[in-house]
mmCIF file of C-alpha atoms in Angstrom:
data_model
loop_
_atom_site.group_PDB
_atom_site.id
_atom_site.type_symbol
_atom_site.label_atom_id
_atom_site.label_comp_id
_atom_site.label_asym_id
_atom_site.label_seq_id
_atom_site.Cartn_x
_atom_site.Cartn_y
_atom_site.Cartn_z
ATOM 1 C CA UNK A 1 -11.542 -38.337 36.990
ATOM 2 C CA UNK A 2 -11.010 -37.769 33.267
ATOM 3 C CA UNK A 3 -7.935 -39.977 33.328
ATOM 4 C CA UNK A 4 -9.912 -42.894 34.834
ATOM 5 C CA UNK A 5 -12.601 -42.480 32.170
ATOM 6 C CA UNK A 6 -10.007 -42.716 29.398
ATOM 7 C CA UNK A 7 -8.464 -45.822 30.936
ATOM 8 C CA UNK A 8 -11.877 -47.417 31.004
ATOM 9 C CA UNK A 9 -12.355 -47.079 27.211
ATOM 10 C CA UNK A 10 -12.046 -50.446 25.422
ATOM 11 C CA UNK A 11 -8.944 -50.953 23.270
ATOM 12 C CA UNK A 12 -10.858 -51.016 19.973
ATOM 13 C CA UNK A 13 -12.326 -47.568 20.744
ATOM 14 C CA UNK A 14 -8.920 -46.236 21.730
ATOM 15 C CA UNK A 15 -7.643 -47.365 18.337
ATOM 16 C CA UNK A 16 -10.558 -45.672 16.559
ATOM 17 C CA UNK A 17 -9.990 -42.438 18.503
ATOM 18 C CA UNK A 18 -6.267 -42.514 17.724
ATOM 19 C CA UNK A 19 -7.012 -43.063 14.026
ATOM 20 C CA UNK A 20 -9.547 -40.219 14.088
ATOM 21 C CA UNK A 21 -7.111 -37.732 15.643
ATOM 22 C CA UNK A 22 -4.361 -38.709 13.210
ATOM 23 C CA UNK A 23 -6.721 -38.210 10.268
ATOM 24 C CA UNK A 24 -7.869 -34.856 11.681
ATOM 25 C CA UNK A 25 -4.256 -33.781 12.163
ATOM 26 C CA UNK A 26 -3.415 -34.740 8.585
ATOM 27 C CA UNK A 27 -6.350 -32.656 7.334
ATOM 28 C CA UNK A 28 -5.503 -29.578 9.413
ATOM 29 C CA UNK A 29 -1.743 -29.536 8.837
ATOM 30 C CA UNK A 30 -1.864 -28.592 5.102
ATOM 31 C CA UNK A 31 -4.175 -25.690 5.954
ATOM 32 C CA UNK A 32 -1.839 -24.483 8.693
ATOM 33 C CA UNK A 33 1.174 -24.845 6.424
ATOM 34 C CA UNK A 34 -0.594 -23.041 3.566
ATOM 35 C CA UNK A 35 -1.550 -20.199 5.927
ATOM 36 C CA UNK A 36 2.016 -19.922 7.150
ATOM 37 C CA UNK A 37 3.378 -19.921 3.599
ATOM 38 C CA UNK A 38 0.919 -17.286 2.416
ATOM 39 C CA UNK A 39 1.697 -14.968 5.321
ATOM 40 C CA UNK A 40 5.443 -15.395 5.769
ATOM 41 C CA UNK A 41 7.075 -16.936 2.718
ATOM 42 C CA UNK A 42 5.463 -15.341 -0.347
ATOM 43 C CA UNK A 43 7.906 -12.896 -1.930
ATOM 44 C CA UNK A 44 7.482 -10.807 -5.045
ATOM 45 C CA UNK A 45 10.241 -11.089 -7.643
ATOM 46 C CA UNK A 46 9.047 -8.844 -10.476
ATOM 47 C CA UNK A 47 6.006 -6.963 -11.753
ATOM 48 C CA UNK A 48 5.732 -6.163 -15.465
ATOM 49 C CA UNK A 49 3.286 -3.425 -16.458
ATOM 50 C CA UNK A 50 2.155 -2.415 -19.951
ATOM 51 C CA UNK A 51 -0.061 0.674 -20.177
ATOM 52 C CA UNK A 52 -1.773 1.504 -23.478
ATOM 53 C CA UNK A 53 -3.450 4.860 -24.073
ATOM 54 C CA UNK A 54 -5.785 4.925 -27.089
ATOM 55 C CA UNK A 55 -6.701 8.595 -26.697
ATOM 56 C CA UNK A 56 -4.555 10.030 -29.514
ATOM 57 C CA UNK A 57 -3.287 7.111 -31.564
ATOM 58 C CA UNK A 58 -5.261 4.309 -33.208
ATOM 59 C CA UNK A 59 -2.573 1.802 -32.300
ATOM 60 C CA UNK A 60 -2.220 3.278 -28.831
ATOM 61 C CA UNK A 61 0.670 4.895 -26.998
ATOM 62 C CA UNK A 62 2.424 2.160 -25.002
ATOM 63 C CA UNK A 63 4.323 2.679 -21.733
ATOM 64 C CA UNK A 64 6.292 -0.195 -20.203
ATOM 65 C CA UNK A 65 7.148 -0.341 -16.510
ATOM 66 C CA UNK A 66 9.261 -2.956 -14.726
ATOM 67 C CA UNK A 67 9.293 -3.301 -10.938
ATOM 68 C CA UNK A 68 12.090 -5.416 -9.441
ATOM 69 C CA UNK A 69 12.400 -6.931 -5.962
ATOM 70 C CA UNK A 70 15.170 -8.603 -3.965
ATOM 71 C CA UNK A 71 14.151 -10.967 -1.138
ATOM 72 C CA UNK A 72 10.660 -9.495 -1.470
ATOM 73 C CA UNK A 73 11.800 -5.875 -0.971
ATOM 74 C CA UNK A 74 11.229 -3.279 -3.671
ATOM 75 C CA UNK A 75 14.524 -2.404 -5.407
ATOM 76 C CA UNK A 76 13.674 -0.387 -8.514
ATOM 77 C CA UNK A 77 10.933 0.923 -10.786
ATOM 78 C CA UNK A 78 11.954 1.506 -14.410
ATOM 79 C CA UNK A 79 9.771 3.335 -16.924
ATOM 80 C CA UNK A 80 11.199 4.177 -20.349
ATOM 81 C CA UNK A 81 14.326 6.251 -19.588
ATOM 82 C CA UNK A 82 13.484 6.912 -15.912
ATOM 83 C CA UNK A 83 14.573 4.629 -13.082
ATOM 84 C CA UNK A 84 13.745 4.950 -9.396
ATOM 85 C CA UNK A 85 15.997 3.076 -6.960
ATOM 86 C CA UNK A 86 15.064 2.183 -3.363
ATOM 87 C CA UNK A 87 17.472 1.985 -0.400
ATOM 88 C CA UNK A 88 16.895 0.723 3.148
ATOM 89 C CA UNK A 89 18.274 1.490 6.612
ATOM 90 C CA UNK A 90 19.774 -1.142 8.982
ATOM 91 C CA UNK A 91 16.264 -1.918 10.304
ATOM 92 C CA UNK A 92 15.166 -2.668 6.698
ATOM 93 C CA UNK A 93 12.786 0.298 6.543
ATOM 94 C CA UNK A 94 12.742 2.508 3.448
ATOM 95 C CA UNK A 95 15.517 5.078 3.868
ATOM 96 C CA UNK A 96 15.866 6.788 0.491
ATOM 97 C CA UNK A 97 14.641 6.733 -3.102
ATOM 98 C CA UNK A 98 16.486 8.223 -6.076
ATOM 99 C CA UNK A 99 14.683 8.885 -9.347
ATOM 100 C CA UNK A 100 16.910 9.643 -12.365
ATOM 101 C CA UNK A 101 16.482 10.146 -16.098
ATOM 102 C CA UNK A 102 19.138 8.417 -18.138
ATOM 103 C CA UNK A 103 21.245 10.736 -20.251
ATOM 104 C CA UNK A 104 20.399 13.865 -18.238
ATOM 105 C CA UNK A 105 21.146 15.542 -14.897
ATOM 106 C CA UNK A 106 17.493 15.390 -13.798
ATOM 107 C CA UNK A 107 17.084 13.758 -10.393
ATOM 108 C CA UNK A 108 14.593 13.517 -7.504
ATOM 109 C CA UNK A 109 15.737 12.349 -4.074
ATOM 110 C CA UNK A 110 13.445 11.398 -1.176
ATOM 111 C CA UNK A 111 14.611 10.638 2.371
ATOM 112 C CA UNK A 112 12.672 9.001 5.212
ATOM 113 C CA UNK A 113 13.432 9.210 8.952
ATOM 114 C CA UNK A 114 11.880 7.210 11.824
ATOM 115 C CA UNK A 115 11.774 7.287 15.616
ATOM 116 C CA UNK A 116 12.610 4.408 17.993
ATOM 117 C CA UNK A 117 9.095 2.983 17.509
ATOM 118 C CA UNK A 118 9.658 2.858 13.715
ATOM 119 C CA UNK A 119 7.096 5.612 13.151
ATOM 120 C CA UNK A 120 7.793 7.990 10.269
ATOM 121 C CA UNK A 121 8.824 11.404 11.674
ATOM 122 C CA UNK A 122 10.341 13.165 8.642
ATOM 123 C CA UNK A 123 9.874 13.064 4.873
ATOM 124 C CA UNK A 124 12.150 15.150 2.628
ATOM 125 C CA UNK A 125 11.913 15.467 -1.140
ATOM 126 C CA UNK A 126 14.397 17.346 -3.354
ATOM 127 C CA UNK A 127 13.207 18.039 -6.906
ATOM 128 C CA UNK A 128 13.003 20.633 -9.675
ATOM 129 C CA UNK A 129 10.072 23.021 -9.929
ATOM 130 C CA UNK A 130 9.985 25.739 -12.572
ATOM 131 C CA UNK A 131 13.691 25.270 -13.250
ATOM 132 C CA UNK A 132 14.510 25.753 -9.559
ATOM 133 C CA UNK A 133 15.772 23.148 -7.078
ATOM 134 C CA UNK A 134 13.190 22.746 -4.305
ATOM 135 C CA UNK A 135 13.294 20.926 -0.983
ATOM 136 C CA UNK A 136 9.961 19.877 0.483
ATOM 137 C CA UNK A 137 10.085 18.849 4.133
ATOM 138 C CA UNK A 138 7.258 17.169 6.046
ATOM 139 C CA UNK A 139 7.648 16.987 9.826
ATOM 140 C CA UNK A 140 5.392 14.401 11.477
ATOM 141 C CA UNK A 141 4.512 14.331 15.185
ATOM 142 C CA UNK A 142 2.385 11.908 17.214
ATOM 143 C CA UNK A 143 0.005 12.996 19.971
ATOM 144 C CA UNK A 144 -2.013 9.999 21.147
ATOM 145 C CA UNK A 145 -4.482 9.128 18.412
ATOM 146 C CA UNK A 146 -3.614 12.256 16.427
ATOM 147 C CA UNK A 147 -0.819 12.571 13.881
ATOM 148 C CA UNK A 148 0.284 16.022 12.675
ATOM 149 C CA UNK A 149 2.092 16.535 9.360
ATOM 150 C CA UNK A 150 3.446 20.039 8.655
ATOM 151 C CA UNK A 151 4.893 20.717 5.191
ATOM 152 C CA UNK A 152 7.330 23.481 4.204
ATOM 153 C CA UNK A 153 9.025 24.234 0.863
ATOM 154 C CA UNK A 154 12.375 25.970 0.397
ATOM 155 C CA UNK A 155 11.195 28.106 -2.544
ATOM 156 C CA UNK A 156 8.160 29.505 -0.748
ATOM 157 C CA UNK A 157 8.043 32.776 1.177
ATOM 158 C CA UNK A 158 5.311 31.280 3.328
ATOM 159 C CA UNK A 159 6.541 29.556 6.465
ATOM 160 C CA UNK A 160 3.734 26.990 6.204
ATOM 161 C CA UNK A 161 2.539 25.170 3.088
ATOM 162 C CA UNK A 162 0.315 22.464 4.589
ATOM 163 C CA UNK A 163 -0.958 21.704 8.076
ATOM 164 C CA UNK A 164 -2.555 18.268 8.117
ATOM 165 C CA UNK A 165 -3.948 16.311 11.043
ATOM 166 C CA UNK A 166 -4.812 12.621 10.928
ATOM 167 C CA UNK A 167 -6.950 10.771 13.451
ATOM 168 C CA UNK A 168 -6.053 7.110 13.967
ATOM 169 C CA UNK A 169 -8.644 4.666 15.298
ATOM 170 C CA UNK A 170 -7.949 0.960 15.851
ATOM 171 C CA UNK A 171 -4.649 1.334 14.013
ATOM 172 C CA UNK A 172 -6.232 2.826 10.861
ATOM 173 C CA UNK A 173 -6.408 6.432 9.655
ATOM 174 C CA UNK A 174 -10.041 7.445 10.155
ATOM 175 C CA UNK A 175 -9.970 11.160 9.252
ATOM 176 C CA UNK A 176 -7.722 13.730 7.561
ATOM 177 C CA UNK A 177 -8.130 17.460 8.198
ATOM 178 C CA UNK A 178 -6.372 20.419 6.539
ATOM 179 C CA UNK A 179 -6.006 23.743 8.372
ATOM 180 C CA UNK A 180 -5.221 27.225 7.069
ATOM 181 C CA UNK A 181 -2.890 29.811 8.651
ATOM 182 C CA UNK A 182 -5.593 30.744 11.152
ATOM 183 C CA UNK A 183 -5.964 27.091 12.201
ATOM 184 C CA UNK A 184 -9.411 26.891 10.621
ATOM 185 C CA UNK A 185 -10.315 23.527 9.055
ATOM 186 C CA UNK A 186 -10.691 24.037 5.292
ATOM 187 C CA UNK A 187 -10.845 20.397 4.212
ATOM 188 C CA UNK A 188 -11.857 17.229 6.041
ATOM 189 C CA UNK A 189 -12.093 13.653 4.792
ATOM 190 C CA UNK A 190 -13.470 10.581 6.538
ATOM 191 C CA UNK A 191 -12.210 7.108 5.626
ATOM 192 C CA UNK A 192 -14.467 4.059 5.833
ATOM 193 C CA UNK A 193 -13.149 0.488 6.085
ATOM 194 C CA UNK A 194 -14.728 -2.924 5.624
ATOM 195 C CA UNK A 195 -12.751 -6.052 6.526
ATOM 196 C CA UNK A 196 -9.632 -3.839 6.692
ATOM 197 C CA UNK A 197 -10.170 -2.649 3.111
ATOM 198 C CA UNK A 198 -10.556 1.099 2.616
ATOM 199 C CA UNK A 199 -13.861 1.256 0.756
ATOM 200 C CA UNK A 200 -14.700 4.985 0.903
ATOM 201 C CA UNK A 201 -13.178 8.469 1.075
ATOM 202 C CA UNK A 202 -15.964 10.827 2.142
ATOM 203 C CA UNK A 203 -15.486 14.604 1.967
ATOM 204 C CA UNK A 204 -17.024 16.339 4.981
ATOM 205 C CA UNK A 205 -15.663 19.902 4.655
ATOM 206 C CA UNK A 206 -14.331 21.622 1.525
ATOM 207 C CA UNK A 207 -14.288 19.048 -1.259
ATOM 208 C CA UNK A 208 -17.353 16.933 -0.444
ATOM 209 C CA UNK A 209 -16.905 14.370 -3.196
ATOM 210 C CA UNK A 210 -17.073 10.675 -2.331
ATOM 211 C CA UNK A 211 -14.677 8.007 -3.623
ATOM 212 C CA UNK A 212 -15.871 4.407 -3.526
ATOM 213 C CA UNK A 213 -13.769 1.230 -3.872
ATOM 214 C CA UNK A 214 -14.606 -2.467 -4.043
ATOM 215 C CA UNK A 215 -12.264 -5.386 -3.332
ATOM 216 C CA UNK A 216 -11.982 -9.111 -3.940
ATOM 217 C CA UNK A 217 -11.441 -11.683 -1.167
ATOM 218 C CA UNK A 218 -7.920 -12.746 -2.240
ATOM 219 C CA UNK A 219 -4.421 -11.866 -0.974
ATOM 220 C CA UNK A 220 -3.062 -8.474 -2.019
ATOM 221 C CA UNK A 221 0.306 -8.105 -3.791
ATOM 222 C CA UNK A 222 0.314 -4.362 -3.012
ATOM 223 C CA UNK A 223 0.051 -5.175 0.687
ATOM 224 C CA UNK A 224 3.153 -7.384 0.415
ATOM 225 C CA UNK A 225 5.044 -4.419 -1.032
ATOM 226 C CA UNK A 226 4.165 -1.793 1.583
ATOM 227 C CA UNK A 227 4.612 -4.186 4.524
ATOM 228 C CA UNK A 228 8.152 -4.972 3.390
ATOM 229 C CA UNK A 229 8.932 -1.285 2.844
ATOM 230 C CA UNK A 230 7.516 0.364 5.957
ATOM 231 C CA UNK A 231 7.345 -2.444 8.536
ATOM 232 C CA UNK A 232 4.804 -2.725 11.333
ATOM 233 C CA UNK A 233 3.529 0.870 11.034
ATOM 234 C CA UNK A 234 2.663 0.670 7.327
ATOM 235 C CA UNK A 235 -1.051 1.312 7.967
ATOM 236 C CA UNK A 236 -0.228 4.814 9.199
ATOM 237 C CA UNK A 237 2.869 5.581 7.125
ATOM 238 C CA UNK A 238 1.370 4.796 3.691
ATOM 239 C CA UNK A 239 -1.546 7.270 4.075
ATOM 240 C CA UNK A 240 0.989 9.920 5.145
ATOM 241 C CA UNK A 241 3.286 9.519 2.129
ATOM 242 C CA UNK A 242 0.610 8.674 -0.463
ATOM 243 C CA UNK A 243 -0.173 12.398 -0.833
ATOM 244 C CA UNK A 244 3.468 13.127 -1.731
ATOM 245 C CA UNK A 245 4.610 10.022 -3.674
ATOM 246 C CA UNK A 246 2.633 8.461 -6.553
ATOM 247 C CA UNK A 247 4.316 5.076 -6.015
ATOM 248 C CA UNK A 248 2.321 4.474 -2.824
ATOM 249 C CA UNK A 249 -1.484 4.365 -2.993
ATOM 250 C CA UNK A 250 -3.547 4.814 0.164
ATOM 251 C CA UNK A 251 -5.574 1.739 -0.847
ATOM 252 C CA UNK A 252 -2.467 -0.497 -0.846
ATOM 253 C CA UNK A 253 -2.843 -0.961 2.935
ATOM 254 C CA UNK A 254 -6.016 -2.977 2.249
ATOM 255 C CA UNK A 255 -5.995 -6.747 2.849
ATOM 256 C CA UNK A 256 -7.450 -7.570 -0.571
ATOM 257 C CA UNK A 257 -7.097 -6.460 -4.204
ATOM 258 C CA UNK A 258 -8.959 -3.427 -5.538
ATOM 259 C CA UNK A 259 -11.648 -4.304 -8.103
ATOM 260 C CA UNK A 260 -13.242 -0.971 -8.939
ATOM 261 C CA UNK A 261 -13.102 2.759 -8.283
ATOM 262 C CA UNK A 262 -15.857 5.347 -8.740
ATOM 263 C CA UNK A 263 -16.287 8.911 -7.528
ATOM 264 C CA UNK A 264 -18.902 11.645 -7.380
ATOM 265 C CA UNK A 265 -16.249 14.219 -8.400
ATOM 266 C CA UNK A 266 -16.924 15.822 -11.795
ATOM 267 C CA UNK A 267 -13.546 14.976 -13.347
ATOM 268 C CA UNK A 268 -13.146 11.546 -11.733
ATOM 269 C CA UNK A 269 -12.053 8.639 -13.939
ATOM 270 C CA UNK A 270 -13.760 5.307 -13.259
ATOM 271 C CA UNK A 271 -11.595 2.176 -13.043
ATOM 272 C CA UNK A 272 -12.251 -1.563 -13.047
ATOM 273 C CA UNK A 273 -9.877 -4.526 -12.616
ATOM 274 C CA UNK A 274 -9.953 -8.253 -13.307
ATOM 275 C CA UNK A 275 -7.474 -10.693 -11.744
ATOM 276 C CA UNK A 276 -6.128 -14.186 -12.164
ATOM 277 C CA UNK A 277 -4.652 -15.869 -9.095
ATOM 278 C CA UNK A 278 -2.140 -18.570 -8.193
ATOM 279 C CA UNK A 279 -2.792 -21.490 -5.807
ATOM 280 C CA UNK A 280 -2.001 -19.258 -2.806
ATOM 281 C CA UNK A 281 -4.653 -16.766 -3.948
ATOM 282 C CA UNK A 282 -2.169 -14.031 -4.874
ATOM 283 C CA UNK A 283 -2.653 -12.291 -8.240
ATOM 284 C CA UNK A 284 -0.556 -13.463 -11.194
ATOM 285 C CA UNK A 285 -2.151 -10.991 -13.598
ATOM 286 C CA UNK A 286 -4.461 -7.996 -13.556
ATOM 287 C CA UNK A 287 -6.268 -6.101 -16.317
ATOM 288 C CA UNK A 288 -7.069 -2.479 -15.451
ATOM 289 C CA UNK A 289 -9.522 -0.523 -17.612
ATOM 290 C CA UNK A 290 -9.975 3.263 -17.316
ATOM 291 C CA UNK A 291 -12.245 5.737 -19.091
ATOM 292 C CA UNK A 292 -14.403 3.020 -20.686
ATOM 293 C CA UNK A 293 -11.422 1.364 -22.346
ATOM 294 C CA UNK A 294 -9.504 4.439 -23.531
ATOM 295 C CA UNK A 295 -6.671 3.453 -21.174
ATOM 296 C CA UNK A 296 -5.811 -0.193 -20.512
ATOM 297 C CA UNK A 297 -3.066 -1.520 -18.250
ATOM 298 C CA UNK A 298 -1.871 -5.114 -17.929
ATOM 299 C CA UNK A 299 0.004 -6.294 -14.809
ATOM 300 C CA UNK A 300 1.941 -9.575 -14.547
ATOM 301 C CA UNK A 301 3.237 -10.677 -11.135
ATOM 302 C CA UNK A 302 6.190 -13.018 -10.636
ATOM 303 C CA UNK A 303 6.997 -14.567 -7.244
ATOM 304 C CA UNK A 304 10.106 -16.249 -5.881
#
């Protein structure tokens, strides 16, 4: 029936309809192409960071950090005389990091292990503590929506250092609970999300402070980094390792860029950020201000 109706349309209207659909197609295609580019083809090349601390010196103490990428994957982080190198397994998931100080024997080595589903199952860190070489091992197990992370240290007489349980809801970590030797919960945190941005850490048991975050509506460079490092399970893996490695912030799993941080904790340091973006709405620069301007950090992002 529809076919007969179309055949009955006069030729001039057919021409108008054809012209209309072509025009509509031409309007939609750039949007589709832009979306595809922003999701699949944007790759970080380098991030330059300059941090200035005005606490002790009038001119400020300056720390430079350079982050390098290859094909969008994090390769190294260099700060002053310390360099951290990143290595990947055959599935292109983060396998090992090595942090070294030039001109010395100081070194920290971290290893990551995954199961067949590319979930993180083991995290091992070898480092110095009080002049002694220490190995910290975190064993991670998955039981439905619950993820258990048990930490042990080679220099401790205790068999258990940390017993953490995470609850995952809709693919995101919703709660984190710490248990003592008697399996009593001593600390519990709830995580609140808005548009896949983690906007609040709320202490329920133990430390009851609240951390609040705000975000812009643009594409996140931090998200590009963690996706390329940890693959499809980054939303669970990053919260697990963020408590052990400073390079990975819990908030980096958010879709957008962090604008501000505030907390009810007594010693919390407020932070605010301002960004400039490129035509794909990724940041090209960021100015971070802490402690009312005592500490300022400038980020510059370069893409391939």
